[in-house]
């Protein structure tokens, strides 16, 4: 492997994420600041990922206390910890091999935790049963998805496996599809309708895909990453009917199921809808749903755990899910134990209940208020337009960039939205995600912002972003009056160039 | 994916581990015991894996205390924890994003921990420098190996990538090679010489492999898993010269570097030897060395972390290592922090030093004494012969099975050593590993036993195993006098059948 030509061609084919370059730039700027470089800001704020702890949100005390006691069992006798914390830690240690959180577990996860998850799903879907054998724990939902994609991958040329993939999609998905050797077959979400899934578009996308690959699955993100859209029952039924008619495997990312805040909006699982559609569907449609410890309320991204539930999967196929998970040996035990706490939190009357409830409520309120606040501010900026989010942790505003920026981007051989993010980072120390990393290839440009951050941080981000954006607008003002169309995704006006004054050259 | 035919053929090609069936049987028996079934034993003892905590070995207090304080930072003010524990926890939290162990890290690991590792390697190899940029952290050393195998995989038919693989090899390796799409090109270790690596055999294996694939790498396990062999400097030099001459990439599993106990034996890293061989080698031979948190002394298998150091790897290739690790998002933070503690433990004079030193010493003494004790007992059993181990956590005795057992195994379509393990498990509740899972295909049968267990547990295992083995011997006594050839791997005598009495039928 002495040179690049010897690297596996499939690995070489994994598309590079434009976000890596932005992250490197952010790290570089942070280093400059520690070396006392003069900047107009004191630190880089990263709202590009859904990592709420990194942004300053607090962990759930109950989760952390129980895990600490599992790691250091002398705490089981520490009366400064609530009784339910100590009891829970003891009961979790009892189901660890050798009574230690340092032992391996079954590759598919600890039976006790898988059972807790199955019970949680059964409660969530109001008594539609979930079975332990159908639940697989992995080191994050992405790892579970990777296993499924690998099972689905086969063929070559026109028989190559394709996965119908939303545009925009979660930013790591294109890379995972490449790694698994699966074709991304795009379908567009409808921005003007708040990024809804559209049946005609699915049909069109499928027909188009069949010309060059064999679409065998459809990927759905609900609540939507990065869109914030939450599907209603009717929309989910449509997708299930489509999947059933076209014999597509349903891969449903439901990791933000605990963070739906849109008015009159609630999370309904694909599985629940499937089972309410009658046996014709509930006994045939193959569905896998993913959930994660990195979800909004618990947000333990660093512990690395997630799970999937498989519905109507052939037992022979499930055997291979197990085989693939074996190559990881086992999911981190701390993550597995935290999953148990996430799906089975303190109950009314437990000593930890009040604190737990307050912490969850604070997260949910912060998320909902931040989303509204950011939406209003972003829509108030010229050339920016943001659909209201109903769930998840992101806003995904569209950006009408001046032709000069697009021209400059072309010359520098970067995407125009990446150039925008680069400038924002350099001038204001704010790191947001560029739309092009969401499998884009649209004419419109977008940004991704995580709004699950402390309200003060959000204000600072919005102030810096607004200030940068208005400077850009001043430099390249638009030719017509700004018309704010809040909630609509229509481009607002177009840009005309203003000659740069000498004072701007040195910026 | 409604049926098996639709599963990716490569995934279907991953060989099933015979150990899974044994593990299921062990779980089944444990369940029977909880349901009050009558057994001659009270619990199943599992010495098949290198999971010392599962077997009852205690974790390192310093590691657990620091991690607990990182998870639950209120402990930073808890004066019942030693001062160095609290200071270390604070300094680790300072390098976590957002000051939380719940945040993502860089895909290749936290820069601080990578630096600690590089400093550890530099100290270990007496000032041969190691660089942070060459160290990659992953969720276990197996994950790191998987990334390398995937990079190496290419071609088809005769150009298919092959990896020279020792027989016996670590039991998960054949599965990983299958998953990566790489051919296992076997070379035999020489049992009679304590499982040494033999240069002529490497040469023979390479020539044989080149007839059906393109060998591009050689895998070495030192200290040997499962053999317990530790290579001396001369043997390592030979392998390096061979790799250099044949342009093979060196993949070196050095996870048991902290557990060498053979008389006049010490661990020498491949990297150190490489650098002492002069620039001709040290600037050209491509080497990756793996280490793990699941190593003997720390033994935190459940936290899932390991690392690799790359030497002479093309920067362009290293970029793809990074890309592949990105698909995991990041390594579990608890595991990364524990790695930092493993490579940078308390120093003389620190409050935690004495306890730490005692705990490490206890582990090392237990391991060394157990290995000797087990070796003596196993060699005392008729038809069993065990090479003395010099390092690692396993013994790997060979087993001269009676023809009747081999016949029965054939009829049941299982390997004879698996049948032996199955019977041992059923009759005595002891789970050991069957030799055939180590890529075997030899005429001899073997067992793998982990000896890093509390001494009482070991005695119980040896008593049950001895008692089972002698019953088997009585049932099928051997035709000649038993000659004990301790330290030799020669088969000892052969078996003849004795008619089974009716009393044995119901067993």
XYZ file of C-alpha atoms in Angstrom, chain B residues 50-453:
404
model
C -9.802 -13.055 27.203
C -12.385 -11.142 29.213
C -10.833 -11.045 32.665
C -13.485 -8.899 34.378
C -16.169 -11.326 33.320
C -14.144 -14.039 35.021
C -13.911 -12.053 38.235
C -10.632 -10.119 37.971
C -10.897 -6.644 39.486
C -10.565 -3.421 37.509
C -7.798 -0.881 38.177
C -9.254 1.474 40.808
C -7.522 4.570 39.411
C -9.100 4.029 35.991
C -12.581 3.563 37.391
C -12.374 6.464 39.841
C -11.209 8.953 37.214
C -13.851 7.826 34.722
C -16.603 8.055 37.353
C -15.568 11.631 38.152
C -15.522 12.510 34.443
C -19.079 11.230 34.078
C -20.389 12.814 37.252
C -18.278 15.938 37.815
C -19.694 16.560 41.304
C -17.218 13.882 42.349
C -14.435 16.351 41.541
C -15.206 17.839 44.952
C -15.515 14.466 46.729
C -12.599 14.253 49.138
C -12.990 10.500 49.532
C -11.372 10.279 46.077
C -7.561 10.693 45.955
C -6.372 14.125 44.859
C -4.596 12.857 41.741
C -7.832 11.158 40.667
C -9.712 14.434 40.891
C -6.991 16.454 39.192
C -6.682 13.964 36.368
C -10.451 13.881 35.855
C -10.519 17.672 35.700
C -7.688 17.792 33.192
C -9.408 15.191 31.006
C -12.720 17.065 31.131
C -10.834 20.194 30.098
C -9.913 18.523 26.815
C -13.422 17.159 26.133
C -15.510 19.307 23.786
C -17.813 21.486 25.867
C -16.140 20.039 28.971
C -18.379 16.957 28.708
C -17.651 13.273 28.238
C -20.954 13.224 26.319
C -19.633 15.044 23.258
C -18.346 13.616 20.021
C -14.600 13.657 19.427
C -12.543 13.753 16.249
C -12.997 10.485 14.345
C -9.343 9.575 14.794
C -9.522 10.267 18.515
C -9.028 13.102 20.982
C -5.787 14.945 20.145
C -4.795 14.951 23.827
C -5.137 11.178 24.122
C -3.355 10.549 20.817
C -0.483 12.636 22.155
C -0.401 10.683 25.442
C -0.225 7.487 23.398
C 2.600 8.790 21.224
C 4.544 9.743 24.368
C 3.915 6.281 25.852
C 5.226 4.577 22.713
C 8.288 6.826 22.691
C 9.054 5.891 26.317
C 8.368 2.197 25.657
C 10.734 2.074 22.702
C 13.415 4.021 24.582
C 13.247 7.242 22.649
C 12.494 6.020 19.160
C 10.053 8.830 18.449
C 6.339 8.320 17.938
C 4.168 11.089 16.477
C 0.605 12.015 17.357
C -0.361 12.181 13.679
C 0.523 8.490 13.265
C -1.706 7.326 16.125
C -5.348 6.504 15.400
C -7.827 5.656 18.138
C -10.727 3.329 17.366
C -13.467 1.376 19.127
C -11.155 -1.548 19.847
C -8.076 -2.784 18.017
C -10.270 -5.032 15.884
C -12.010 -1.988 14.415
C -8.627 -0.504 13.542
C -7.550 -3.751 11.906
C -10.813 -3.820 9.953
C -10.071 -0.369 8.544
C -6.639 -1.506 7.384
C -8.003 -4.701 5.838
C -10.598 -2.702 3.949
C -7.941 -0.399 2.563
C -5.875 -3.404 1.472
C -8.767 -5.266 -0.156
C -8.870 -5.217 -3.940
C -8.753 -7.266 -7.090
C -10.453 -10.521 -7.910
C -9.416 -14.066 -8.740
C -5.647 -14.311 -8.733
C -5.226 -10.607 -8.017
C -7.440 -10.832 -4.944
C -5.672 -9.433 -1.876
C -4.329 -12.085 0.450
C -3.080 -11.666 4.008
C -0.515 -14.133 5.337
C -2.203 -15.338 8.505
C -0.784 -17.508 11.272
C -2.349 -20.840 12.140
C -3.497 -20.724 14.863
C -4.665 -17.093 14.663
C -6.881 -14.966 16.932
C -10.341 -16.490 16.674
C -12.112 -13.434 15.236
C -9.563 -12.906 12.441
C -11.000 -15.315 9.813
C -14.387 -13.570 10.110
C -12.800 -10.125 9.730
C -10.873 -11.204 6.643
C -14.091 -12.538 5.111
C -15.955 -9.348 5.945
C -13.230 -7.204 4.384
C -13.142 -9.396 1.282
C -9.563 -10.535 1.771
C -8.165 -14.044 1.352
C -6.703 -15.858 4.341
C -3.298 -17.161 3.188
C -2.197 -19.480 5.998
C 1.265 -19.956 7.462
C 1.812 -22.450 10.262
C 3.354 -21.653 13.604
C 5.642 -24.414 14.849
C 4.008 -26.054 17.849
C 7.052 -28.143 18.719
C 9.064 -24.945 19.103
C 6.519 -23.292 21.397
C 4.538 -21.935 18.430
C 7.460 -20.006 16.947
C 7.298 -18.200 13.604
C 9.442 -20.055 11.081
C 11.049 -18.309 8.124
C 11.031 -21.320 5.787
C 7.364 -21.796 6.504
C 6.667 -18.121 5.705
C 8.451 -18.544 2.412
C 6.549 -21.754 1.607
C 3.229 -20.153 2.556
C 3.914 -17.112 0.400
C 4.767 -19.213 -2.643
C 1.649 -21.315 -2.132
C -0.525 -18.219 -1.664
C 0.757 -16.570 -4.844
C -0.833 -19.380 -6.846
C -4.337 -18.150 -6.030
C -4.150 -14.586 -4.666
C -1.909 -11.568 -4.305
C -0.492 -11.538 -0.779
C -0.054 -7.902 0.230
C 0.299 -8.118 4.014
C 1.392 -10.387 6.816
C -0.434 -10.567 10.127
C 1.560 -11.296 13.288
C 0.255 -11.737 16.820
C 2.992 -11.115 19.399
C 2.631 -12.023 22.271
C 0.711 -14.741 20.497
C -3.029 -15.120 20.659
C -3.873 -17.949 21.307
C -0.379 -19.472 21.550
C 1.319 -17.501 24.330
C 4.518 -17.406 22.275
C 6.688 -14.288 22.564
C 9.085 -13.542 19.722
C 12.687 -12.623 20.463
C 14.583 -9.916 18.620
C 16.070 -12.313 16.085
C 12.700 -13.747 15.146
C 11.238 -10.257 14.697
C 14.191 -9.234 12.529
C 13.608 -12.248 10.319
C 9.964 -11.359 9.828
C 10.838 -7.739 9.045
C 13.480 -8.808 6.515
C 10.971 -11.171 4.932
C 8.318 -8.425 4.767
C 10.846 -5.985 3.287
C 12.067 -8.448 0.656
C 8.568 -9.460 -0.350
C 7.067 -5.956 -0.039
C 4.467 -7.035 2.477
C 2.591 -4.694 4.759
C 3.181 -5.688 8.418
C 0.055 -5.886 10.578
C 1.211 -6.536 14.122
C -1.182 -7.334 16.949
C 0.737 -6.321 20.095
C -2.251 -6.067 22.446
C -0.690 -8.322 25.059
C 2.527 -6.321 25.297
C 1.902 -5.695 29.005
C 1.671 -9.382 29.893
C 4.947 -11.153 29.232
C 5.992 -13.438 32.073
C 8.196 -16.147 30.547
C 11.612 -16.519 32.147
C 14.254 -14.345 30.449
C 11.550 -13.184 28.066
C 10.582 -9.611 27.373
C 8.325 -7.812 25.000
C 10.128 -5.987 22.201
C 7.983 -4.011 19.801
C 8.261 -4.539 16.066
C 8.764 -0.815 15.701
C 11.785 -0.785 17.999
C 13.416 -3.660 16.148
C 12.598 -2.030 12.803
C 14.301 1.209 13.824
C 17.344 -0.631 15.093
C 17.779 -2.353 11.732
C 18.861 0.838 10.003
C 17.361 3.199 7.470
C 17.164 0.591 4.740
C 14.318 -0.902 6.762
C 13.132 1.836 9.123
C 12.357 4.199 6.265
C 10.677 1.700 3.962
C 8.847 -1.141 5.715
C 5.170 -0.342 6.222
C 4.075 -1.360 9.677
C 0.942 -0.921 11.736
C 0.907 -1.988 15.366
C -2.316 -2.506 17.344
C -2.853 -2.112 21.068
C -6.008 -2.285 23.128
C -7.727 -1.256 26.337
C -8.782 -4.918 26.589
C -5.117 -5.787 27.240
C -4.252 -8.005 30.183
C -3.547 -5.470 32.942
C -6.326 -2.946 32.375
C -8.740 -5.411 30.789
C -11.536 -2.906 30.127
C -13.083 -4.921 27.285
C -16.515 -3.342 27.741
C -15.342 0.239 27.258
C -14.267 -0.510 23.685
C -11.136 1.351 22.753
C -7.845 0.600 21.126
C -5.313 2.302 18.931
C -2.887 1.720 16.131
C 0.361 3.391 15.214
C 1.239 3.588 11.537
C 4.896 3.618 10.448
C 5.968 4.538 6.909
C 2.393 4.840 5.709
C 1.790 7.138 2.736
C 0.004 10.328 3.933
C -2.527 9.834 1.146
C -3.333 6.390 2.479
C -3.565 7.762 6.018
C -6.202 10.162 4.769
C -8.344 7.143 3.942
C -7.769 5.632 7.372
C -9.305 8.825 8.692
C -12.172 8.628 6.183
C -12.991 5.073 7.209
C -12.933 5.947 10.908
C -15.379 8.785 10.091
C -18.063 6.210 9.369
C -17.953 5.343 13.091
C -18.294 9.082 13.889
C -16.162 8.717 17.002
C -14.691 6.217 19.440
C -16.511 5.956 22.798
C -15.215 8.781 24.990
C -15.056 6.649 28.157
C -12.778 4.249 26.288
C -10.576 7.061 25.003
C -10.187 8.556 28.463
C -9.356 5.108 29.838
C -6.665 4.747 27.156
C -5.139 7.972 28.439
C -5.070 6.487 31.943
C -3.655 3.185 30.689
C -0.708 4.782 28.884
C -0.146 7.437 31.522
C -0.820 5.820 34.924
C -0.077 7.288 38.393
C 3.590 8.045 38.992
C 5.732 7.321 42.032
C 4.713 9.816 44.700
C 1.146 10.277 43.438
C -1.534 9.428 46.028
C -2.905 6.618 43.831
C 0.477 5.136 42.971
C 0.745 2.418 45.641
C -2.714 1.026 45.054
C -2.196 1.126 41.303
C 1.143 -0.654 41.545
C -0.288 -3.341 43.821
C -3.213 -3.973 41.522
C -1.015 -4.294 38.439
C 1.374 -6.566 40.307
C -1.479 -8.755 41.500
C -2.724 -9.160 37.925
C 0.729 -9.968 36.605
C 1.469 -12.431 39.399
C -1.895 -14.129 39.030
C -1.395 -14.449 35.300
C 2.099 -15.864 35.574
C 1.311 -18.302 38.396
C -1.946 -19.419 36.783
C -0.212 -20.045 33.471
C 2.355 -22.274 35.160
C -0.202 -24.065 37.285
C -2.550 -24.755 34.355
C 0.316 -25.827 32.118
C 1.408 -28.409 34.684
C -2.088 -29.805 35.241
C -2.934 -29.953 31.527
C 0.300 -31.704 30.675
C -0.508 -34.234 33.378
C -3.681 -35.323 31.605
C -3.445 -38.307 29.252
C -3.662 -37.314 25.593
C -3.163 -33.631 26.330
C -0.001 -31.692 25.697
C 0.587 -28.020 26.257
C 3.394 -25.729 25.179
C 4.514 -23.387 27.945
C 3.186 -19.867 27.401
C 5.516 -16.891 27.796
C 2.949 -14.111 27.495
C -0.628 -13.184 26.677
C -3.578 -14.597 28.571
C -4.150 -18.005 26.942
C -2.923 -21.568 27.023
C -3.447 -23.605 23.872
C -3.054 -27.315 24.668
C -3.274 -29.929 21.953
C -5.667 -32.776 22.349
C -5.261 -36.322 21.119
C -8.892 -37.375 20.725
C -10.066 -41.017 20.606
C -11.202 -42.157 17.129
C -14.694 -42.736 18.529
C -15.099 -39.054 19.350
C -13.839 -38.115 15.908
C -16.305 -40.587 14.381
C -19.201 -39.210 16.442
C -18.259 -35.670 15.466
C -18.292 -36.626 11.786
C -21.769 -38.110 12.164
C -23.033 -34.995 13.948
C -21.283 -32.785 11.375
C -19.326 -30.817 13.941
C -15.585 -30.536 14.461
C -14.280 -33.065 16.967
C -12.839 -30.362 19.232
C -16.200 -28.581 19.227
C -17.849 -31.845 20.286
C -15.310 -32.150 23.104
C -16.098 -28.582 24.246
C -19.829 -29.256 23.996
C -19.559 -32.333 26.207
C -17.315 -30.540 28.681
C -19.863 -27.753 28.887
C -22.788 -30.093 29.333
C -21.138 -32.375 31.853
C -19.046 -29.916 33.851
C -20.258 -26.411 33.007
C -16.888 -25.196 31.732
C -16.738 -23.207 28.493
C -13.392 -23.292 26.666
C -12.633 -22.353 23.058
C -12.287 -25.011 20.354
C -9.077 -24.953 18.327
C -10.863 -25.107 14.985
C -12.009 -21.495 15.375
C -8.392 -20.342 15.098
C -8.315 -20.883 11.371
C -7.120 -24.407 12.022
C -7.576 -27.112 9.395
C -4.828 -29.109 11.065
C -4.978 -32.759 11.969
C -4.422 -31.922 15.606
C -7.125 -30.671 17.917
C -6.649 -27.911 20.454
C -8.395 -25.990 23.202
C -8.059 -22.344 24.170
C -8.219 -21.390 27.835
C -7.884 -17.927 29.315
C -5.774 -18.154 32.478
C -6.244 -14.547 33.583
C -8.893 -15.494 36.129
